[in-house]
XYZ file of C-alpha atoms in Angstrom:
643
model
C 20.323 18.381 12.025
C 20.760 15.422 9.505
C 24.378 15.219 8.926
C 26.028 17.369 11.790
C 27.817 16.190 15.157
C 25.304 16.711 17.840
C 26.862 19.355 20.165
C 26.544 20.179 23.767
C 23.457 21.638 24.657
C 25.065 24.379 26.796
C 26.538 25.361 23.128
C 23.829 25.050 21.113
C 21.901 27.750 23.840
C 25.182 29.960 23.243
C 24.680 29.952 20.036
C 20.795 30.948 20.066
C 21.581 33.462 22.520
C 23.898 35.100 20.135
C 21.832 35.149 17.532
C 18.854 36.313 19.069
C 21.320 39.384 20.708
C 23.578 40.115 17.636
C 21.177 39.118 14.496
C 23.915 36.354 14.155
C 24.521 32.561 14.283
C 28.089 31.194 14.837
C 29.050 29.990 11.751
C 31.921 27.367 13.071
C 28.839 26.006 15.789
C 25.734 25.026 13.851
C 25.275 24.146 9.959
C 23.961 26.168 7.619
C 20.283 24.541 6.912
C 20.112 25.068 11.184
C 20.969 28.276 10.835
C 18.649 28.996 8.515
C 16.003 27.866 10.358
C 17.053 29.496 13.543
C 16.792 32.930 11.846
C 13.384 32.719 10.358
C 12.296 31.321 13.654
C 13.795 34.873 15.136
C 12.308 36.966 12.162
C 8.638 35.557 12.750
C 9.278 37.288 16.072
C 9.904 33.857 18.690
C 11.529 33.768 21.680
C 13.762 31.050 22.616
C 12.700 31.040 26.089
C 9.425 30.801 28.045
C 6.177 28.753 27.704
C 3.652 30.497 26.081
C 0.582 29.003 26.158
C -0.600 26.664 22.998
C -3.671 28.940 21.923
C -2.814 27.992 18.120
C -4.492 24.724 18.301
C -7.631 23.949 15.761
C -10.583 21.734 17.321
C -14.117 20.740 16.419
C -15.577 21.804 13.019
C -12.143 23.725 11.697
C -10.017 20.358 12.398
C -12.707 18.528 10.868
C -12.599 20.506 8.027
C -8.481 19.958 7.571
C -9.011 16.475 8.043
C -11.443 16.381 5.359
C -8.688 18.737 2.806
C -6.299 15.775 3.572
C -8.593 12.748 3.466
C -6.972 11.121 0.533
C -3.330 12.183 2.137
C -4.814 10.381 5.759
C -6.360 7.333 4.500
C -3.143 5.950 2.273
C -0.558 7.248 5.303
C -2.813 5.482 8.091
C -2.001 2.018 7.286
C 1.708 2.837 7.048
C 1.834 5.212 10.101
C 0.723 1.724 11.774
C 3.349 -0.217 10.330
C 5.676 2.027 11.258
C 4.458 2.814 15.061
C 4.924 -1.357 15.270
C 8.756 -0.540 14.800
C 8.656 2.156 17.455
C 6.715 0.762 19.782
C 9.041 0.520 22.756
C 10.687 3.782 22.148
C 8.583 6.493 24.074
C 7.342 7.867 20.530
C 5.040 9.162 18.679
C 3.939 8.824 14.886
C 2.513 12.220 12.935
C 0.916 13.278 10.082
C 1.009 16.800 9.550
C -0.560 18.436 6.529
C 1.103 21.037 4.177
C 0.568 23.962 6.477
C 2.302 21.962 9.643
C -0.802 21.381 11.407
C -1.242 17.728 12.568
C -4.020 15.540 11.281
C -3.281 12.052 12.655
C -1.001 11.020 15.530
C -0.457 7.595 17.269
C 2.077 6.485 19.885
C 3.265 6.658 23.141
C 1.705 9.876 25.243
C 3.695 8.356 28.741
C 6.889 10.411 27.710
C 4.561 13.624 27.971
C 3.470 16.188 29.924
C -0.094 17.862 30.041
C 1.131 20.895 28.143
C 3.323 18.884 25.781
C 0.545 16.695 25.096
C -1.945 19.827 23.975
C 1.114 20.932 21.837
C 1.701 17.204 19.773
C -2.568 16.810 19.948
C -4.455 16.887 16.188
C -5.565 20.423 15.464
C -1.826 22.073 16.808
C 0.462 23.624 14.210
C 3.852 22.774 14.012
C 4.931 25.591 11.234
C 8.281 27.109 12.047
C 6.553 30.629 12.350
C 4.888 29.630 15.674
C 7.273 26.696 17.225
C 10.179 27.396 15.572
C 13.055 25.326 14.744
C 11.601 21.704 15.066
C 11.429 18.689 12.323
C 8.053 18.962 10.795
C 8.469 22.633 10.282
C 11.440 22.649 9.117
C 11.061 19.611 6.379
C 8.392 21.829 5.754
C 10.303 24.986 5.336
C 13.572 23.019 3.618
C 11.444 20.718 1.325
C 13.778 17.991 2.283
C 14.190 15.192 5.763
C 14.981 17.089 8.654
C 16.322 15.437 11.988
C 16.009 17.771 15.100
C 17.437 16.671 18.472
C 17.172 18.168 21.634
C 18.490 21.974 21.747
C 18.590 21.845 18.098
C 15.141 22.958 18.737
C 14.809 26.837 18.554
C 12.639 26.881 22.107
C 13.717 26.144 25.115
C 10.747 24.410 25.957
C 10.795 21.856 23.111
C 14.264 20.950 23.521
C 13.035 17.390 25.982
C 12.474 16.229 21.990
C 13.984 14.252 19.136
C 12.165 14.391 15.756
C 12.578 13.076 12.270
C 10.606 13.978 9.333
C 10.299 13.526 6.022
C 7.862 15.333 3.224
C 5.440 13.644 1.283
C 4.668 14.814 -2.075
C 1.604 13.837 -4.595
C 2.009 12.647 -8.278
C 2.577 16.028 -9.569
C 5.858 16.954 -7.077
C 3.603 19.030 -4.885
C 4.267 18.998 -1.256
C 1.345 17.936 0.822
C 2.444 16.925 4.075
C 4.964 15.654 6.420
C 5.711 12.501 8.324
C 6.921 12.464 11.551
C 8.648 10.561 14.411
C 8.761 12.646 17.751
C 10.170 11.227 21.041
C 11.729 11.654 24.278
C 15.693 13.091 23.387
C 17.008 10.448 25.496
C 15.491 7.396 23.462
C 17.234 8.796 20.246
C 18.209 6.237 17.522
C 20.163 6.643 13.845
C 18.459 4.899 12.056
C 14.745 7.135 12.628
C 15.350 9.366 9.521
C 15.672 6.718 7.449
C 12.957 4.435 8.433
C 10.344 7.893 8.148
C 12.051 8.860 4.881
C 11.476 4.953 3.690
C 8.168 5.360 5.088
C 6.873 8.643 3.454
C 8.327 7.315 -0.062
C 5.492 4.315 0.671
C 2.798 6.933 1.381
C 3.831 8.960 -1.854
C 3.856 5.791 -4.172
C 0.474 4.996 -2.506
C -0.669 8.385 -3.631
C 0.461 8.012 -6.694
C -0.805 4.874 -7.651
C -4.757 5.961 -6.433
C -4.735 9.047 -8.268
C -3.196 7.698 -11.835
C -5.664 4.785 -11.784
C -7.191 5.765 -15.033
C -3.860 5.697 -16.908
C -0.986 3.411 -18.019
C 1.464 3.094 -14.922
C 4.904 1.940 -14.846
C 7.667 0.855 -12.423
C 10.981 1.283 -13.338
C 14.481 0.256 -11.867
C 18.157 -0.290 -13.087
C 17.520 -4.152 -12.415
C 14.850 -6.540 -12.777
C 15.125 -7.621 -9.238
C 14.377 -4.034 -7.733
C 10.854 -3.717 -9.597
C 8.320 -4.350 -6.711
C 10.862 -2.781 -4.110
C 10.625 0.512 -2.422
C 13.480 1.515 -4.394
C 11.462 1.427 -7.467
C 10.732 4.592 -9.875
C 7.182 4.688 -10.463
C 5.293 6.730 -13.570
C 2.408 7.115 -14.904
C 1.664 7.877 -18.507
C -2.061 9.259 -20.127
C -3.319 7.830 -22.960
C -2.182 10.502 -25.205
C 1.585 10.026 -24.092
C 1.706 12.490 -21.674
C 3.876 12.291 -18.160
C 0.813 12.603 -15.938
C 2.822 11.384 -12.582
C 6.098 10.118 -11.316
C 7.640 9.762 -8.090
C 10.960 10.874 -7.433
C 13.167 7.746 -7.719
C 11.756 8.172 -11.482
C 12.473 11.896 -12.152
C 15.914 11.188 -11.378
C 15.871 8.057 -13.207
C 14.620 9.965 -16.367
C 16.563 13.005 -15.518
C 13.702 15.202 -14.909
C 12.463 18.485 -13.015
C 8.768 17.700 -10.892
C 7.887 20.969 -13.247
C 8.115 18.634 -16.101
C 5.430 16.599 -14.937
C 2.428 17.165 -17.352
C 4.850 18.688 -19.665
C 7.033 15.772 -20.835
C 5.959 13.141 -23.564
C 6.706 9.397 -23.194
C 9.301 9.896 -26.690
C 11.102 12.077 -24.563
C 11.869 10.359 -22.291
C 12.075 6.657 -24.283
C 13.372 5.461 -27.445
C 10.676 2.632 -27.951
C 6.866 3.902 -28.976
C 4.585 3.652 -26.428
C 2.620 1.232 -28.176
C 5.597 -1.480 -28.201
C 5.030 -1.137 -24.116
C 1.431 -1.582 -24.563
C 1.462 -4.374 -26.137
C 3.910 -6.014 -24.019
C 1.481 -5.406 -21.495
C -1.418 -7.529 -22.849
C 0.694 -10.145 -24.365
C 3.605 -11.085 -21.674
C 1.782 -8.926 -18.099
C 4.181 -9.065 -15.011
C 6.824 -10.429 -17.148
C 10.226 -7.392 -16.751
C 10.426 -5.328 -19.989
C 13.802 -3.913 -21.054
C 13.517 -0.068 -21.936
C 16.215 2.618 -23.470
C 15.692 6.311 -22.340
C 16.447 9.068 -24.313
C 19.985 9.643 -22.253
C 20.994 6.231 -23.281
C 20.732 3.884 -19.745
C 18.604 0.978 -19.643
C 15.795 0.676 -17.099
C 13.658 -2.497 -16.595
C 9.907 -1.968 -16.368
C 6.569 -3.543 -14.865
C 3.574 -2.319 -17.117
C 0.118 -1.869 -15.776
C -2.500 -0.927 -18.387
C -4.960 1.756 -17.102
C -9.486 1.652 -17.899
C -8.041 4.563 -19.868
C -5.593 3.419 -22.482
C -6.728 1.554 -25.598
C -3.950 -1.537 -25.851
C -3.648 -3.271 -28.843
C -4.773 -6.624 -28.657
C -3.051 -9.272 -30.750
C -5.143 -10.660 -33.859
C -4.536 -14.201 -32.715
C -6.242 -14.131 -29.480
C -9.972 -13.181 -29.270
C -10.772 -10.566 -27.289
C -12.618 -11.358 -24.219
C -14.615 -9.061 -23.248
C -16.982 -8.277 -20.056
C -20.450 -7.707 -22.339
C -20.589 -12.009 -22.949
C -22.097 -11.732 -19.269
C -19.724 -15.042 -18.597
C -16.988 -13.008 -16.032
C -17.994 -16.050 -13.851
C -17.261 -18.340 -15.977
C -13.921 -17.135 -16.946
C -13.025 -17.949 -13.224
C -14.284 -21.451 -12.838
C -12.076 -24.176 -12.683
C -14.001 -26.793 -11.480
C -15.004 -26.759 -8.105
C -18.330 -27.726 -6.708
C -18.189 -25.101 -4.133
C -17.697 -22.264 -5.712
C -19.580 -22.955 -8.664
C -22.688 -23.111 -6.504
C -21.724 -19.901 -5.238
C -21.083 -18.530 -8.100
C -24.418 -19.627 -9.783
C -26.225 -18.254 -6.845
C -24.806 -14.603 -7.328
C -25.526 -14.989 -11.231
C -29.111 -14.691 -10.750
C -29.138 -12.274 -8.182
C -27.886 -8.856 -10.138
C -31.535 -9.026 -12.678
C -32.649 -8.074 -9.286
C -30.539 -6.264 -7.697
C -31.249 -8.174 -4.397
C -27.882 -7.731 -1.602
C -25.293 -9.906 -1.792
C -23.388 -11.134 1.172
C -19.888 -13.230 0.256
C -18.350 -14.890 3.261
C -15.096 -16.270 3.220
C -11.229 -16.191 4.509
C -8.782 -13.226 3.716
C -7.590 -14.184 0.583
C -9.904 -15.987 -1.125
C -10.683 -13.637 -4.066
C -14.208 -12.188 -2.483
C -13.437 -9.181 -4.069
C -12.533 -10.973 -7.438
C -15.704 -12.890 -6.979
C -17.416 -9.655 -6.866
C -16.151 -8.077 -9.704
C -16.517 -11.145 -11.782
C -20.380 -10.987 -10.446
C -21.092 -7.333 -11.295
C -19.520 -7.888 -15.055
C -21.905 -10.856 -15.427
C -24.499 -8.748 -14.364
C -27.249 -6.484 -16.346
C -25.122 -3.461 -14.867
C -21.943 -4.577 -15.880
C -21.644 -1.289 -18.481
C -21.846 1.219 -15.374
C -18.909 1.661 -12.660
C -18.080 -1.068 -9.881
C -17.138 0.768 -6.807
C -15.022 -1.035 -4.313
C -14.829 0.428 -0.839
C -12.522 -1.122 2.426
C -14.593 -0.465 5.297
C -11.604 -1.536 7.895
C -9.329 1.413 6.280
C -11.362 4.294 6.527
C -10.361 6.331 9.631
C -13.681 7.556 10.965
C -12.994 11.096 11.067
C -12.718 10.750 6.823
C -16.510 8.448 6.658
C -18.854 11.318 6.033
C -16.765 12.899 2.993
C -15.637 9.787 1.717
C -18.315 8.455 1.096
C -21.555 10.855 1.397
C -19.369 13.321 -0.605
C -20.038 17.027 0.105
C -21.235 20.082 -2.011
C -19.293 23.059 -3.523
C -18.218 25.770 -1.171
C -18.595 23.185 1.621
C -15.931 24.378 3.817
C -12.658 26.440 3.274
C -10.433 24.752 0.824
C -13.125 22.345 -0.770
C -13.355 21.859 -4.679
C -15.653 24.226 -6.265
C -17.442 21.606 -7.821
C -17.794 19.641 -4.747
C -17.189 15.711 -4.354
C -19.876 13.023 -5.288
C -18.868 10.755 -2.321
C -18.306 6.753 -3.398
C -21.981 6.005 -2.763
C -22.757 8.018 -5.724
C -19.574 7.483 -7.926
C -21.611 3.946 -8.352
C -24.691 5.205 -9.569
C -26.410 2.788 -12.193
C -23.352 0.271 -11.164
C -22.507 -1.747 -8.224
C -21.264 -0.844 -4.597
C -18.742 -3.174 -3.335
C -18.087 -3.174 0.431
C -15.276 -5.163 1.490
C -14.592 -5.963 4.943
C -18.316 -4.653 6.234
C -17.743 -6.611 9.669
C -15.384 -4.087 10.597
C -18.081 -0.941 9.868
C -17.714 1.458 12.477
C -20.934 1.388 14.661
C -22.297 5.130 13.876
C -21.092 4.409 10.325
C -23.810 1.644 10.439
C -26.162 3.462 10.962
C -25.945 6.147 8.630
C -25.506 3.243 5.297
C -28.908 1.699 6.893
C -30.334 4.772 6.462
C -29.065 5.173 2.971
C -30.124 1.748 1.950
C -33.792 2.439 3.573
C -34.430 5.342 2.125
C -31.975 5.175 -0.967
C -31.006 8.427 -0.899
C -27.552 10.423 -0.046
C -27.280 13.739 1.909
C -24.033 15.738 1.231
C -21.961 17.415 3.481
C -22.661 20.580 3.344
C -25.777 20.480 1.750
C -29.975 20.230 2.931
C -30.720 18.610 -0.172
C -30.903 14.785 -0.395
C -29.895 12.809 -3.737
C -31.084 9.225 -4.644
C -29.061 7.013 -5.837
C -29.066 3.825 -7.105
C -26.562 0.987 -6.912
C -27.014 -2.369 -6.341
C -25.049 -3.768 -3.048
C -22.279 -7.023 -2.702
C -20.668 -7.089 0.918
C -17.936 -8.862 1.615
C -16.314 -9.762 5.371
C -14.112 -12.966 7.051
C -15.747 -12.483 9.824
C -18.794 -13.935 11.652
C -21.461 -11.488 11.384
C -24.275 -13.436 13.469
C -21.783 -13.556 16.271
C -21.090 -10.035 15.945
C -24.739 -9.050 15.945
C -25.076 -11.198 19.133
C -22.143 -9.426 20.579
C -23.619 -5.938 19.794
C -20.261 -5.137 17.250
C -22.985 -5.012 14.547
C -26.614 -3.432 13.988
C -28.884 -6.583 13.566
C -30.859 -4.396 11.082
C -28.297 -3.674 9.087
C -27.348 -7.525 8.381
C -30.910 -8.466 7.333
C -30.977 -5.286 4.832
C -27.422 -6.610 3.501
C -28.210 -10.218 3.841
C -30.658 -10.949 0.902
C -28.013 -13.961 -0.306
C -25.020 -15.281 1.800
C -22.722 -17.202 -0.286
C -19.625 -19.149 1.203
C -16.155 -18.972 -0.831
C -14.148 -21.958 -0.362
C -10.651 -21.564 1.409
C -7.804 -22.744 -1.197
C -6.917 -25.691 1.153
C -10.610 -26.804 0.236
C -10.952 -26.545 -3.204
C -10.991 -29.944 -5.355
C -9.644 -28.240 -8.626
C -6.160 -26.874 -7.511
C -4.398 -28.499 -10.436
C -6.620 -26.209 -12.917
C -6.394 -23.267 -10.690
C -2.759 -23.159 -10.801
C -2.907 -23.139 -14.662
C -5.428 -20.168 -14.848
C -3.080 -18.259 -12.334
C 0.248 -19.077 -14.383
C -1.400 -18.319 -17.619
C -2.795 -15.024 -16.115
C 0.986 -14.246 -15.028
C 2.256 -13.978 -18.572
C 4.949 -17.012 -18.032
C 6.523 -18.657 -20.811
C 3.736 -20.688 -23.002
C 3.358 -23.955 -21.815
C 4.977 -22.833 -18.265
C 4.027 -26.426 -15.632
C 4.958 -26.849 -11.875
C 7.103 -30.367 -11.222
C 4.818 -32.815 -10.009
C 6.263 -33.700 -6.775
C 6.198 -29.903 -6.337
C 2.480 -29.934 -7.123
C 1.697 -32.636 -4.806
C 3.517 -30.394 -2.013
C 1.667 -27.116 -2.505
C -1.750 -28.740 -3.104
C -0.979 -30.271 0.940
C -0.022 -27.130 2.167
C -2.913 -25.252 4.155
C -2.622 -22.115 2.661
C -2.845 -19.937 5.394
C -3.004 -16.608 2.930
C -5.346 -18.358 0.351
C -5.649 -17.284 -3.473
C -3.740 -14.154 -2.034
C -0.678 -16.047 -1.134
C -0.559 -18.883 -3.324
C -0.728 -16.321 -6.240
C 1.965 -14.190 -4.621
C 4.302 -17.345 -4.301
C 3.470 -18.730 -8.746
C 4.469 -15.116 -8.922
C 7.894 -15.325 -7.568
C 8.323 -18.501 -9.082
C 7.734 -17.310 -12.782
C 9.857 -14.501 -12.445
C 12.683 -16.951 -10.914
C 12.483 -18.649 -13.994
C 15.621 -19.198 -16.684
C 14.733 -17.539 -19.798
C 14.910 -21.174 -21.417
C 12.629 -22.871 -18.088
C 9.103 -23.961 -18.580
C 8.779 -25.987 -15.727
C 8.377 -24.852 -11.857
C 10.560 -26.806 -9.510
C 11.590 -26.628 -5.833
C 14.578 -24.254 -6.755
C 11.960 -21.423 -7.699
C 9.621 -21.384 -4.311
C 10.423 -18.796 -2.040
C 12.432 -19.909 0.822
C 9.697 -18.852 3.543
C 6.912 -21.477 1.581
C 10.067 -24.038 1.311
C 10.053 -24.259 5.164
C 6.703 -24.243 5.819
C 6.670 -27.617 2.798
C 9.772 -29.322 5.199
C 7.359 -29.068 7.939
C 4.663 -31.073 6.646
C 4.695 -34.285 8.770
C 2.235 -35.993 6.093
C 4.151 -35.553 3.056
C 4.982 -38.809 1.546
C 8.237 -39.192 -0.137
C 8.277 -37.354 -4.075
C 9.130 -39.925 -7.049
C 12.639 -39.026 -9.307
C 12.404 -36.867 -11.776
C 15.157 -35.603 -13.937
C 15.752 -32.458 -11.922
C 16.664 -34.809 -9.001
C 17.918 -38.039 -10.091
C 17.940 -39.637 -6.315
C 14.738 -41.028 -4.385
C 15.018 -38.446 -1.528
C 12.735 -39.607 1.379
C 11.571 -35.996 2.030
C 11.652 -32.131 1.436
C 14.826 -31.726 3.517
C 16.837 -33.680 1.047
C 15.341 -31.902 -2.069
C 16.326 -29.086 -0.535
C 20.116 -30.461 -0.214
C 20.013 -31.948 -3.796
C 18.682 -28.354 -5.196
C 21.756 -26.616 -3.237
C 24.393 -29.378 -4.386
C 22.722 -28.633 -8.076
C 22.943 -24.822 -7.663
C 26.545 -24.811 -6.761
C 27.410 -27.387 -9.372
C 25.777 -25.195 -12.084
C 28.303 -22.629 -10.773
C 31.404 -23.786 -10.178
C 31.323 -23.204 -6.395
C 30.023 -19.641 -6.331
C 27.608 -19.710 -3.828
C 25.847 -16.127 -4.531
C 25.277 -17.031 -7.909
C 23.767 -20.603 -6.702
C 22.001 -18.678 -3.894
C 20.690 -16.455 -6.578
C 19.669 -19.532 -8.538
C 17.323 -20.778 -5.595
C 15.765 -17.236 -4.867
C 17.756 -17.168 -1.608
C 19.779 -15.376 0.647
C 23.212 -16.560 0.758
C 22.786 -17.007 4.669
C 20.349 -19.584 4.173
C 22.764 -20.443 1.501
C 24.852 -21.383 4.224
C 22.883 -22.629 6.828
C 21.610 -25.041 4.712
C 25.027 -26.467 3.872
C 25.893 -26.516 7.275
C 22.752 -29.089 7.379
C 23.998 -31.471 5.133
């Protein structure tokens, strides 16, 4: 357990043995929260020793149906179980995803460390609840509400005791418990640091969750300093349009001082001494620039505000409101180049007709912005947009995600059923991103939605038509993958009535402009300019990440800025883009400026004149000057070791 010196096995079966034959546990042995579990594992009637069979496991249509309960839970934890597998890899493990009962609904990892038996036991569909394994992590977090590490003959069987687990719960918006994250491995591979990187891991899932569900209303993050808005450490909340608490994660309840039973019961002016609407209009008039809040106890919290389609936010009587019924979204994004303005006039006349729309370009280069832009200058630009990753759903989740299913479906549905994301854009537009990387029987069952425009749900012997008009979006090549059998060649022609190309970033003749829409769009100070040497530098760079990246690095930049700062110089790029600019072998030397009074004859001496700057602005101390430069004060150091 999390917490307590791991003990000699032999003790640890002494101390089972005695509490199976006397009703008690050794207090001066094993903790109290092991103890615990130990004796519920003896009431439910277990026995430490022996290997009964695994008869408990779910398969075909009832794990279908769990997996179906939990698809929202599965589809924002897959992408992180991945990420976190990568940092396992090497470690005999395994990843899970168990759902609020203990029974597992994903797993990924290494199997090599298992047996046949142990394999059926850590397989989807097997419960890991405490009252039929016992003592082990998952049923325990469960059973605790809290992370749980057991190692070896912590475990309450025998047989389970070649293990070492760590798990963490996950809880939604409203502080319920819905399932458990896992790491489970061979006891000899142990490591410290597990528990922490699945506890750091299930707070990810959790914000994730959080974030999809309050989409409708206003949502803010909230830390003791500016520079931890954006981390994992972050309090997250999200507030209706009425003022109520609606959602929080738990870095925010204790933040605010508050129970998980408050949620839905707490008002924003109780838990802040500035109205609501001050925060609103913050966030139309200065977005993604740190706002300074008071709560009700008195401690000061900085805050990112993100306006929800639900909340009405004041808008300023000096700036017209621009709104998505002029039928110009389009033209709201062009800044001048050729390329894309042929694209975009392309799509413009395709929505009157509602004739498919294929957008091909890199990752990153705002196809999904292009399509959103497209659908609001379209005739169905009153009536829902409906965006949909085809690379992130997990196959097992397809049919419900998107077909929907009807009430009474299977045990534990909604009464009223689920409309499926096919039909949530009804009268609107269906957006799917990423279509090269469709599942195969996936493709076929959209082809025969798109024939025969109608929608069967689960559940149900009734088909529904729909109508939506349909913009695809992939990086990839889809003539190569139709050659290559990876996609239905039917399928493209019914998606392809117009292919347009996006333009990569590195390609685009109007990057000056761009990088004024995307720092006006940031909220920076008024008038806010990048130096030009600077400029010359980032419009050479390739831009591996496109629109994505580039915006990701102005971002940084503007919030690196001195409250008295207009202007963007090398000191404000993130040190990771800084290198990549020092490698350019084609970048001719930058003219003075006042910043940098010297000629340098490249980057590397920009660099040098920035750090000399930095430390002369204070007095030597080189975290404050690393702080200056937005970096760490290793490469602080390294880089005066370079001079």
């Amino acid at each position: 357990m999390r917490g307590q010196t791991q003990l000699p096995a032999t003790l640890l079966r002494q101390a089972r043995y005695q509490l199976v034959e006397g009703g008690r546990c050794p207090s001066n042995v094993v903790d109290e929260r092991l103890a615990r579990s130990w004796q519920r594992s003896l009431s439910a009637g277990l026995s430490p020793v022996g290997r009964a069979p695994c008869t408990d496991n779910l398969s075909g249509r009832a794990l279908e149906q769990v997996r179906v309960q939990n698809h929202s839970l599965i589809r924002h934890a897959v992408p992180i179980m991945e990420y976190l597998f990568e940092q396992v890899r090497l470690s005999h493990s395994m990843v899970i995803l168990a759902d609020c009962h203990g029974v597992l609904v994903h797993t990924m990892g290494d199997l090599d460390f298992l047996g046949k038996a142990e394999r059926v036991a850590l397989a989807c569909g097997a419960s890991w609840h405490e009252s039929q394994r016992g003592t082990n992590a998952i049923g325990t977090a469960l059973a605790e509400a809290g992370d749980v590490e057991v190692h070896g003959a912590e475990h309450y069987l025998d047989r389970n005791g070649f293990l070492t687990c760590a798990a963490a719960p996950i809880v939604s918006a409203t502080g319920e418990l819905v399932g458990i994250l896992d790491i489970s491995g061979d006891h000899r591979s142990r490591h410290p640091h597990t528990l922490g990187l699945v506890s750091t891991a299930a707070r990810m899932i959790e914000n994730n969750l959080l974030l999809s569900a309050c989409v409708q209303h206003t949502v803010l993050q909230l830390h003791t300093q500016a520079e931890g808005l954006g981390t994992i450490a972050q309090g997250v909340i999200a507030i209706s349009d009425d003022g109520w608490l609606v959602g929080a994660n738990r870095r925010a309840l204790e933040l605010l001082g508050l129970l998980p039973t408050d949620i839905s019961r707490v008002r924003w002016a109780q838990c802040f001494d500035v109205p609501l609407s001050h925060v609103l209009g913050h966030c139309r008039q200065r977005a993604g620039l740190p706002l300074a809040l008071h709560t009700a106890r008195g401690q000061t919290l900085y805050a990112h505000v993100q306006s929800g389609a639900g909340v009405s936010v004041p808008v300023p009587r000096t700036l017209p409101e621009v709104g998505v019924a002029d039928g110009d979204a389009l033209g709201q994004l062009d800044t001048g180049d050729v390329r894309w303005r042929s694209a975009a006039d392309k799509a413009r006349r395709m929505g009157a007709k509602s004739i498919p729309l294929l957008v091909l370009g890199e990752s990153g280069v705002g196809k999904e912005l292009f399509a959103k832009a497209v659908h609001r200058a379209s005739p169905r630009r009153t009536r829902p947009f409906v965006a949909i990753n085809c690379a992130a759903l997990p196959e097992h989740l397809i049919e419900a995600e998107l077909f929907g299913y009807a009430p009474g479906a299977f045990t534990g549905a909604r009464k009223q059923g689920s409309l499926g994301r096919l039909r949530e854009a009804e009268g609107g537009t269906l957006f799917l991103d990423e279509i090269g990387d469709m599942p195969l029987s996936l493709q076929t069952r959209l082809l025969r939605v798109l024939q025969e425009r109608q929608v069967t749900p689960l559940g149900s012997g009734e088909s529904v038509a729909v109508d939506f008009w349909l913009i695809c979006a992939t990086h990839q090549r889809l003539r190569e993958a139709v050659e290559q059998g990876r996609f239905r060649s039917d399928l493209y022609y019914r998606i392809n009535g117009l292919t347009v190309q996006l333009p990569p970033l590195r390609e685009r003749s109007d990057f000056a402009a761009l990088t004024q829409r995307l720092l006006a769009e940031m909220g920076g100070p008024p008038g806010v300019q990048v130096a030009p040497t600077l400029m010359q530098a980032l419009a050479r760079y390739d831009w591996p990440g496109n629109l994505r990246q580039y915006s990701n690095v102005l971002r940084t930049a503007v919030a690196l800025l001195e409250p008295q700062e207009v202007c963007i110089s090398w000191a404000h790029m993130p040190e990771d883009v800084l290198d990549e600019l020092e490698r350019l072998d084609h970048f001719s030397a930058p003219t003075p400026s006042a910043a940098l009074p010297a000629m340098p004859a490249s980057l590397h001496q920009i660099s040098q004149k920035a750090i000399e700057q930095a430390l002369a602005n204070h007095r030597g101390n080189v975290s404050a000057a690393a702080r200056q430069l937005g970096i760490s004060r290793q490469t602080f150091y390294r880089r005066l070791q370079q001079r």
